[in-house]
Coordinates of N, CA, C and O in Angstrom, one line a residue:
M1 N 38.4 158.8 48.1 CA 40.0 158.0 48.0 C 38.7 156.5 46.9 O 37.9 156.4 47.0
S2 N 39.3 156.3 46.2 CA 38.9 155.0 46.0 C 39.5 153.8 46.5 O 39.9 153.5 47.7
N3 N 38.9 152.8 46.2 CA 39.1 151.6 46.9 C 40.5 151.1 47.2 O 41.1 150.1 47.7
E4 N 41.1 151.5 46.0 CA 42.3 151.0 45.5 C 43.8 151.5 46.3 O 45.0 151.0 46.6
Q5 N 42.6 152.8 47.6 CA 43.6 153.3 48.2 C 44.1 152.7 49.6 O 44.7 153.1 50.4
I6 N 42.8 152.2 49.6 CA 43.0 151.6 51.3 C 43.4 149.9 51.4 O 43.0 149.2 50.4
P7 N 44.3 150.2 52.2 CA 45.1 148.6 52.6 C 44.1 147.5 53.0 O 43.0 147.8 53.8
A8 N 44.5 146.6 52.6 CA 43.6 145.2 52.6 C 44.0 144.8 53.8 O 44.8 144.8 54.6
V9 N 43.1 144.4 54.7 CA 43.2 143.6 55.9 C 43.2 142.2 55.7 O 42.2 142.1 55.7
R10 N 43.8 141.5 56.2 CA 43.4 140.3 56.9 C 43.2 139.3 57.6 O 43.0 139.8 58.8
P11 N 41.8 138.3 57.5 CA 41.3 138.3 58.3 C 42.2 136.8 58.9 O 43.0 137.0 59.0
P12 N 42.3 136.9 60.7 CA 43.0 136.4 61.5 C 43.6 135.2 61.1 O 41.8 134.4 60.3
S13 N 44.2 134.3 60.7 CA 44.3 132.8 60.5 C 44.3 131.7 62.1 O 43.7 132.9 63.0
A14 N 43.8 131.7 61.7 CA 43.5 129.9 62.5 C 44.5 129.4 63.9 O 44.0 129.4 65.2
G15 N 45.7 129.6 63.0 CA 46.7 129.5 64.2 C 46.8 131.2 65.2 O 48.2 131.3 66.0
D16 N 46.5 132.1 65.0 CA 46.8 133.2 65.9 C 45.3 133.1 67.3 O 44.7 133.1 67.4
R17 N 46.4 133.3 68.1 CA 46.5 133.2 69.5 C 46.2 134.4 69.8 O 47.0 135.3 69.4
S18 N 45.5 134.7 70.5 CA 45.3 136.6 71.3 C 45.7 135.7 73.5 O 45.9 134.7 73.3
A19 N 46.7 136.6 73.5 CA 47.7 136.9 74.5 C 46.0 136.2 75.5 O 45.0 136.4 75.9
P20 N 47.2 135.3 76.7 CA 45.1 134.8 77.6 C 45.3 135.7 78.0 O 45.6 137.3 78.9
V21 N 43.6 135.6 79.0 CA 44.0 136.8 80.2 C 43.7 136.7 81.4 O 43.9 135.1 81.7
V22 N 45.0 137.2 81.8 CA 45.3 137.0 83.2 C 45.5 138.4 84.6 O 44.8 138.9 83.6
P23 N 43.9 138.0 85.4 CA 43.6 139.1 86.1 C 45.5 139.6 86.7 O 45.8 139.0 87.0
S24 N 44.7 141.3 86.3 CA 45.8 142.2 87.4 C 45.6 141.0 89.6 O 45.1 141.1 90.1
V25 N 47.2 142.4 89.7 CA 47.5 142.1 90.8 C 46.3 142.7 92.0 O 46.3 141.9 92.5
A26 N 46.1 143.6 91.2 CA 44.9 144.0 92.5 C 43.6 143.6 92.6 O 43.1 143.0 94.0
G27 N 43.1 142.9 91.4 CA 42.2 141.9 91.3 C 42.4 141.1 92.5 O 41.5 140.0 93.1
R28 N 43.3 139.8 92.3 CA 43.9 138.9 93.3 C 44.3 139.4 94.2 O 43.7 138.1 95.3
F29 N 44.2 140.2 94.5 CA 44.5 141.1 96.1 C 43.5 140.9 96.8 O 43.2 140.5 97.6
V30 N 42.5 141.4 96.4 CA 40.5 141.1 96.4 C 40.5 140.0 97.2 O 39.5 139.9 97.3
I31 N 40.8 139.0 95.8 CA 39.6 138.1 96.2 C 40.3 137.1 97.2 O 40.1 136.6 98.0
G32 N 41.4 137.2 97.6 CA 42.6 136.7 98.3 C 42.2 136.9 99.4 O 42.2 136.6 101.1
L33 N 42.0 138.1 99.6 CA 41.4 138.9 101.2 C 39.5 138.2 101.3 O 39.8 137.8 102.4
L34 N 38.9 138.9 100.3 CA 37.9 137.8 100.3 C 38.0 136.5 101.3 O 36.9 136.0 101.2
L35 N 39.2 135.7 99.9 CA 39.1 135.1 100.9 C 38.9 134.0 101.8 O 38.7 132.5 102.8
L36 N 40.4 135.0 102.6 CA 40.7 134.6 103.7 C 39.9 135.1 104.9 O 39.6 134.5 105.6
G37 N 38.9 136.0 104.0 CA 38.2 136.7 105.1 C 36.6 135.6 105.1 O 36.2 135.2 106.7
F38 N 36.4 134.5 103.8 CA 35.5 133.6 104.4 C 36.5 132.4 105.4 O 35.3 132.4 106.2
A39 N 37.6 132.1 104.8 CA 38.1 131.1 105.8 C 38.4 131.5 107.6 O 38.1 131.1 108.6
G40 N 38.4 132.7 107.9 CA 38.3 132.9 109.1 C 37.5 133.1 109.2 O 37.2 132.5 111.4
V41 N 35.8 133.9 108.9 CA 34.6 133.9 109.4 C 34.3 132.1 110.0 O 33.3 132.1 110.6
T42 N 34.2 131.7 109.0 CA 34.7 129.8 108.9 C 34.5 129.4 110.1 O 33.7 128.2 110.8
A43 N 36.8 129.0 110.8 CA 36.6 129.3 111.6 C 36.3 129.3 113.1 O 36.4 128.7 113.8
L44 N 35.9 130.5 113.1 CA 35.7 131.0 114.0 C 34.5 131.4 114.5 O 34.1 130.7 115.8
F45 N 33.5 131.3 113.3 CA 32.3 131.1 113.9 C 31.6 130.2 113.7 O 30.0 129.8 113.9
G46 N 32.1 128.8 113.0 CA 31.1 128.0 112.6 C 31.1 126.9 113.9 O 29.8 126.4 113.9
P47 N 32.3 126.8 114.6 CA 32.2 126.2 115.6 C 31.2 126.2 116.6 O 30.7 125.2 117.4
M48 N 30.4 127.9 116.8 CA 29.3 127.9 117.2 C 28.2 127.1 117.2 O 27.0 127.3 118.1
L49 N 28.1 126.7 116.1 CA 26.5 125.3 116.1 C 26.8 124.8 116.7 O 25.6 123.9 116.9
V50 N 27.4 124.6 117.5 CA 27.9 123.1 118.4 C 26.3 123.4 119.7 O 26.1 122.9 120.3
M51 N 26.4 125.1 120.1 CA 25.5 125.0 121.1 C 23.9 124.3 120.2 O 23.4 125.4 121.6
A52 N 23.3 124.5 119.8 CA 22.6 123.7 119.1 C 22.1 122.3 119.9 O 21.1 122.4 119.4
G53 N 23.0 121.5 120.3 CA 23.1 120.7 121.1 C 22.2 120.6 122.6 O 22.5 120.7 123.6
D54 N 22.1 122.5 122.8 CA 22.3 123.3 124.5 C 20.8 122.4 124.3 O 20.5 122.0 125.9
S55 N 20.0 122.1 123.1 CA 18.7 122.0 124.1 C 18.1 120.3 124.1 O 17.4 119.7 124.0
C56 N 19.3 118.8 123.9 CA 19.0 117.9 123.9 C 18.9 116.9 125.2 O 18.9 117.7 126.0
F57 N 17.5 115.9 125.0 CA 17.4 115.5 126.7 C 17.5 114.2 126.0 O 17.9 113.4 124.7
D58 N 17.9 113.6 127.3 CA 18.3 111.9 127.1 C 17.4 111.2 125.8 O 15.9 111.6 126.0
G59 N 18.3 110.5 125.1 CA 17.3 109.4 123.9 C 16.4 110.5 122.9 O 16.1 109.7 122.2
D60 N 17.5 112.2 123.0 CA 16.8 112.1 122.3 C 18.0 112.4 120.4 O 19.0 111.7 120.7
A61 N 16.4 111.8 119.4 CA 17.9 111.1 118.1 C 18.1 111.9 117.2 O 18.6 111.3 116.3
R62 N 18.0 113.2 117.4 CA 18.7 114.5 116.3 C 20.5 113.7 116.5 O 21.4 113.8 117.2
A63 N 21.0 114.4 115.1 CA 22.0 114.6 115.0 C 23.1 115.0 115.2 O 24.1 114.9 115.8
I64 N 22.8 116.6 116.0 CA 23.5 117.2 116.6 C 23.8 116.5 118.1 O 24.3 117.0 118.7
C65 N 22.6 116.0 118.9 CA 22.2 115.1 119.8 C 23.7 114.5 120.2 O 24.5 114.0 121.6
S66 N 24.3 113.8 119.2 CA 25.3 112.6 119.4 C 27.1 113.4 119.1 O 26.6 114.2 119.3
L67 N 27.4 112.3 120.1 CA 28.8 113.0 120.5 C 29.5 113.6 118.9 O 30.2 114.1 119.0
G68 N 29.3 112.3 117.6 CA 30.3 112.4 117.0 C 29.6 113.2 116.1 O 30.5 114.4 114.7
G69 N 28.4 113.9 115.9 CA 27.6 114.9 115.4 C 28.3 116.3 115.8 O 28.7 116.9 114.9
Q70 N 28.0 116.3 116.8 CA 28.9 117.4 118.2 C 30.6 118.0 118.1 O 31.1 118.8 117.3
R71 N 30.8 116.5 117.6 CA 32.7 116.9 117.0 C 32.9 117.5 115.8 O 33.7 118.0 115.9
T72 N 32.2 116.7 114.7 CA 32.0 116.8 113.4 C 31.3 118.4 113.1 O 31.9 119.1 112.4
V73 N 30.6 118.7 113.7 CA 30.4 120.2 113.6 C 31.7 121.0 115.2 O 31.8 122.6 113.9
G74 N 32.3 120.6 116.0 CA 32.8 121.5 116.6 C 34.7 121.9 115.7 O 35.0 122.7 115.6
T75 N 34.9 120.5 114.7 CA 36.4 120.9 114.1 C 36.5 121.1 112.6 O 37.3 121.3 112.2
L76 N 34.9 120.6 112.0 CA 35.7 120.9 111.0 C 35.1 122.3 110.5 O 36.4 122.1 109.3
P77 N 34.7 123.0 110.6 CA 34.8 124.3 110.3 C 36.0 125.0 110.5 O 36.9 125.7 109.7
V78 N 36.8 124.1 111.1 CA 38.3 125.2 111.9 C 38.8 124.0 110.7 O 39.8 125.1 110.0
A79 N 39.3 123.4 110.9 CA 40.0 122.9 110.2 C 39.8 123.0 108.6 O 40.5 123.2 107.6
A80 N 38.3 123.3 107.7 CA 38.2 124.1 106.3 C 38.5 125.0 106.7 O 39.3 125.8 105.5
G81 N 38.4 126.6 107.5 CA 38.7 127.3 107.6 C 40.4 127.3 108.0 O 41.0 128.2 106.8
F82 N 41.1 126.6 107.9 CA 42.7 126.3 108.6 C 43.2 126.4 106.6 O 43.6 126.6 106.3
A83 N 42.2 124.9 106.3 CA 42.8 124.3 105.1 C 42.3 125.8 103.4 O 43.1 125.7 103.3
A84 N 41.7 126.6 104.0 CA 41.2 127.2 103.0 C 42.0 128.4 103.0 O 42.1 128.5 101.7
A85 N 42.7 129.3 104.2 CA 44.1 129.8 104.3 C 44.9 129.6 103.6 O 45.7 130.1 102.8
V86 N 44.9 128.2 104.0 CA 46.3 127.3 103.5 C 46.3 127.6 101.8 O 47.8 128.0 101.1
L87 N 45.4 127.5 101.1 CA 44.8 127.3 99.9 C 45.5 128.5 100.1 O 45.5 129.2 97.9
T88 N 44.3 129.5 100.0 CA 44.3 130.8 99.6 C 45.7 131.5 99.7 O 46.1 132.2 97.9
I89 N 46.5 131.6 100.8 CA 48.2 131.7 99.9 C 49.0 131.0 98.9 O 49.6 131.5 98.0
A90 N 48.7 129.4 99.2 CA 49.5 129.0 97.6 C 48.8 129.4 96.7 O 49.7 129.5 95.8
G91 N 47.7 129.6 96.8 CA 46.9 130.4 94.9 C 47.1 131.0 94.8 O 47.8 131.6 93.4
L92 N 47.5 132.4 96.1 CA 48.3 134.2 95.5 C 49.6 133.6 95.5 O 50.5 134.7 94.1
S93 N 50.3 133.0 95.5 CA 51.9 132.7 95.5 C 52.3 131.7 94.3 O 53.2 131.7 93.3
S94 N 51.3 130.5 94.1 CA 52.0 130.5 92.6 C 52.3 130.8 91.4 O 51.2 132.0 91.1
R95 N 53.2 130.8 90.8 CA 53.3 131.5 89.1 C 53.2 130.9 88.4 O 53.0 131.6 87.1
R96 N 51.7 130.0 88.6 CA 51.3 129.1 87.6 C 49.9 129.3 87.9 O 48.9 128.8 88.7
R97 N 49.7 130.6 87.4 CA 48.4 131.3 87.8 C 46.7 130.6 87.4 O 46.3 130.7 88.0
R98 N 47.1 130.1 86.4 CA 45.9 129.6 85.4 C 45.3 128.2 85.7 O 45.0 127.7 85.4
T99 N 46.5 127.4 86.3 CA 46.4 125.9 86.5 C 46.3 126.1 87.8 O 45.2 125.7 88.5
A100 N 47.3 125.9 88.6 CA 47.3 125.7 89.7 C 46.9 126.7 91.1 O 46.3 126.4 92.0
G101 N 47.2 127.9 90.5 CA 47.0 129.0 91.4 C 45.3 128.9 91.5 O 44.1 129.1 92.5
G102 N 45.0 128.7 90.3 CA 43.9 128.9 90.3 C 42.3 128.1 91.0 O 41.2 127.5 91.3
I103 N 43.2 126.3 90.9 CA 42.3 125.6 91.3 C 42.8 125.6 93.0 O 41.7 124.9 93.6
C104 N 44.5 126.1 93.8 CA 43.7 126.1 94.9 C 43.1 127.2 94.8 O 41.9 127.4 96.2
L105 N 42.6 129.1 94.9 CA 41.9 129.2 94.9 C 40.2 129.1 94.2 O 39.9 129.3 95.8
A106 N 40.2 128.0 93.9 CA 38.8 127.4 93.7 C 38.3 126.2 94.7 O 37.2 126.5 95.4
A107 N 39.5 126.0 95.3 CA 39.1 125.0 96.8 C 39.2 125.7 97.8 O 38.6 124.9 98.9
A108 N 40.0 126.5 97.6 CA 40.1 127.0 98.9 C 38.4 128.2 99.4 O 37.5 128.6 100.5
A109 N 37.8 128.4 97.8 CA 36.4 128.6 98.8 C 35.3 127.7 98.1 O 34.3 128.5 98.8
V110 N 35.3 126.4 97.7 CA 34.4 125.8 97.6 C 34.4 125.1 99.2 O 33.6 124.6 100.0
L111 N 35.8 124.6 100.1 CA 36.2 124.3 101.2 C 35.2 124.6 102.2 O 34.6 124.1 103.4
P112 N 35.4 125.6 102.8 CA 34.8 126.7 103.7 C 33.1 126.5 103.7 O 31.9 126.0 104.1
A113 N 32.3 126.6 102.2 CA 30.6 126.7 101.6 C 30.5 125.4 102.0 O 29.8 124.8 102.5
L114 N 31.1 123.7 102.1 CA 30.8 122.4 101.5 C 31.1 122.1 104.0 O 30.6 121.5 103.7
A115 N 32.3 123.1 104.1 CA 32.1 122.7 106.1 C 30.6 123.3 106.3 O 30.0 123.0 107.0
W116 N 29.9 124.9 106.2 CA 28.6 125.7 106.7 C 27.7 124.7 105.9 O 26.6 124.0 106.9
V117 N 28.0 123.9 104.8 CA 26.7 123.1 104.1 C 26.5 121.4 105.5 O 25.5 121.6 105.5
V118 N 27.7 121.1 105.4 CA 27.6 119.8 106.6 C 27.7 120.1 107.7 O 26.3 119.0 107.8
S119 N 27.3 120.8 108.2 CA 27.0 121.3 110.1 C 26.1 121.7 110.0 O 25.4 121.5 110.8
L120 N 25.9 123.2 109.0 CA 24.0 123.0 109.5 C 23.1 121.9 108.3 O 22.0 122.2 109.4
A121 N 23.6 121.1 108.0 CA 22.7 119.9 107.8 C 22.5 118.6 109.1 O 21.4 118.6 109.6
I122 N 23.8 118.9 109.9 CA 23.8 118.3 111.0 C 22.9 118.7 111.9 O 22.4 118.4 112.9
V123 N 23.2 120.2 112.4 CA 22.3 120.4 113.3 C 21.2 120.8 112.6 O 20.2 120.2 113.5
G124 N 20.1 121.0 111.2 CA 18.9 120.9 111.4 C 18.5 119.1 110.6 O 17.2 119.2 111.3
A125 N 19.3 118.2 111.2 CA 19.0 116.7 110.6 C 17.9 116.5 112.5 O 18.1 117.0 113.5

């Protein structure tokens, strides 16, 4: 076989774009279940950090011993868990998977994590 018989392969042009990578339906389903589970665990077990204030005494200067600290630790995880669940469902049902759906799913992962960080900071301070 000579070189004349081999068809020439053209290099890809600059305007050539490959198809965008779109997650599969099963992958999105698993990600959605994990995010909903994280939101549920945050909403159910996050408020239990209020029990860290049981050892408070009169004049205690810790953040968990104040009324505002206890309210924040009690309500922030519930609100973040609810918002994360709504964002997960909105992200999974979005037709614009690459933009709006991805932003909703990313926010659904960040909100409960942020609620845990803030609650644990109040409890540990």
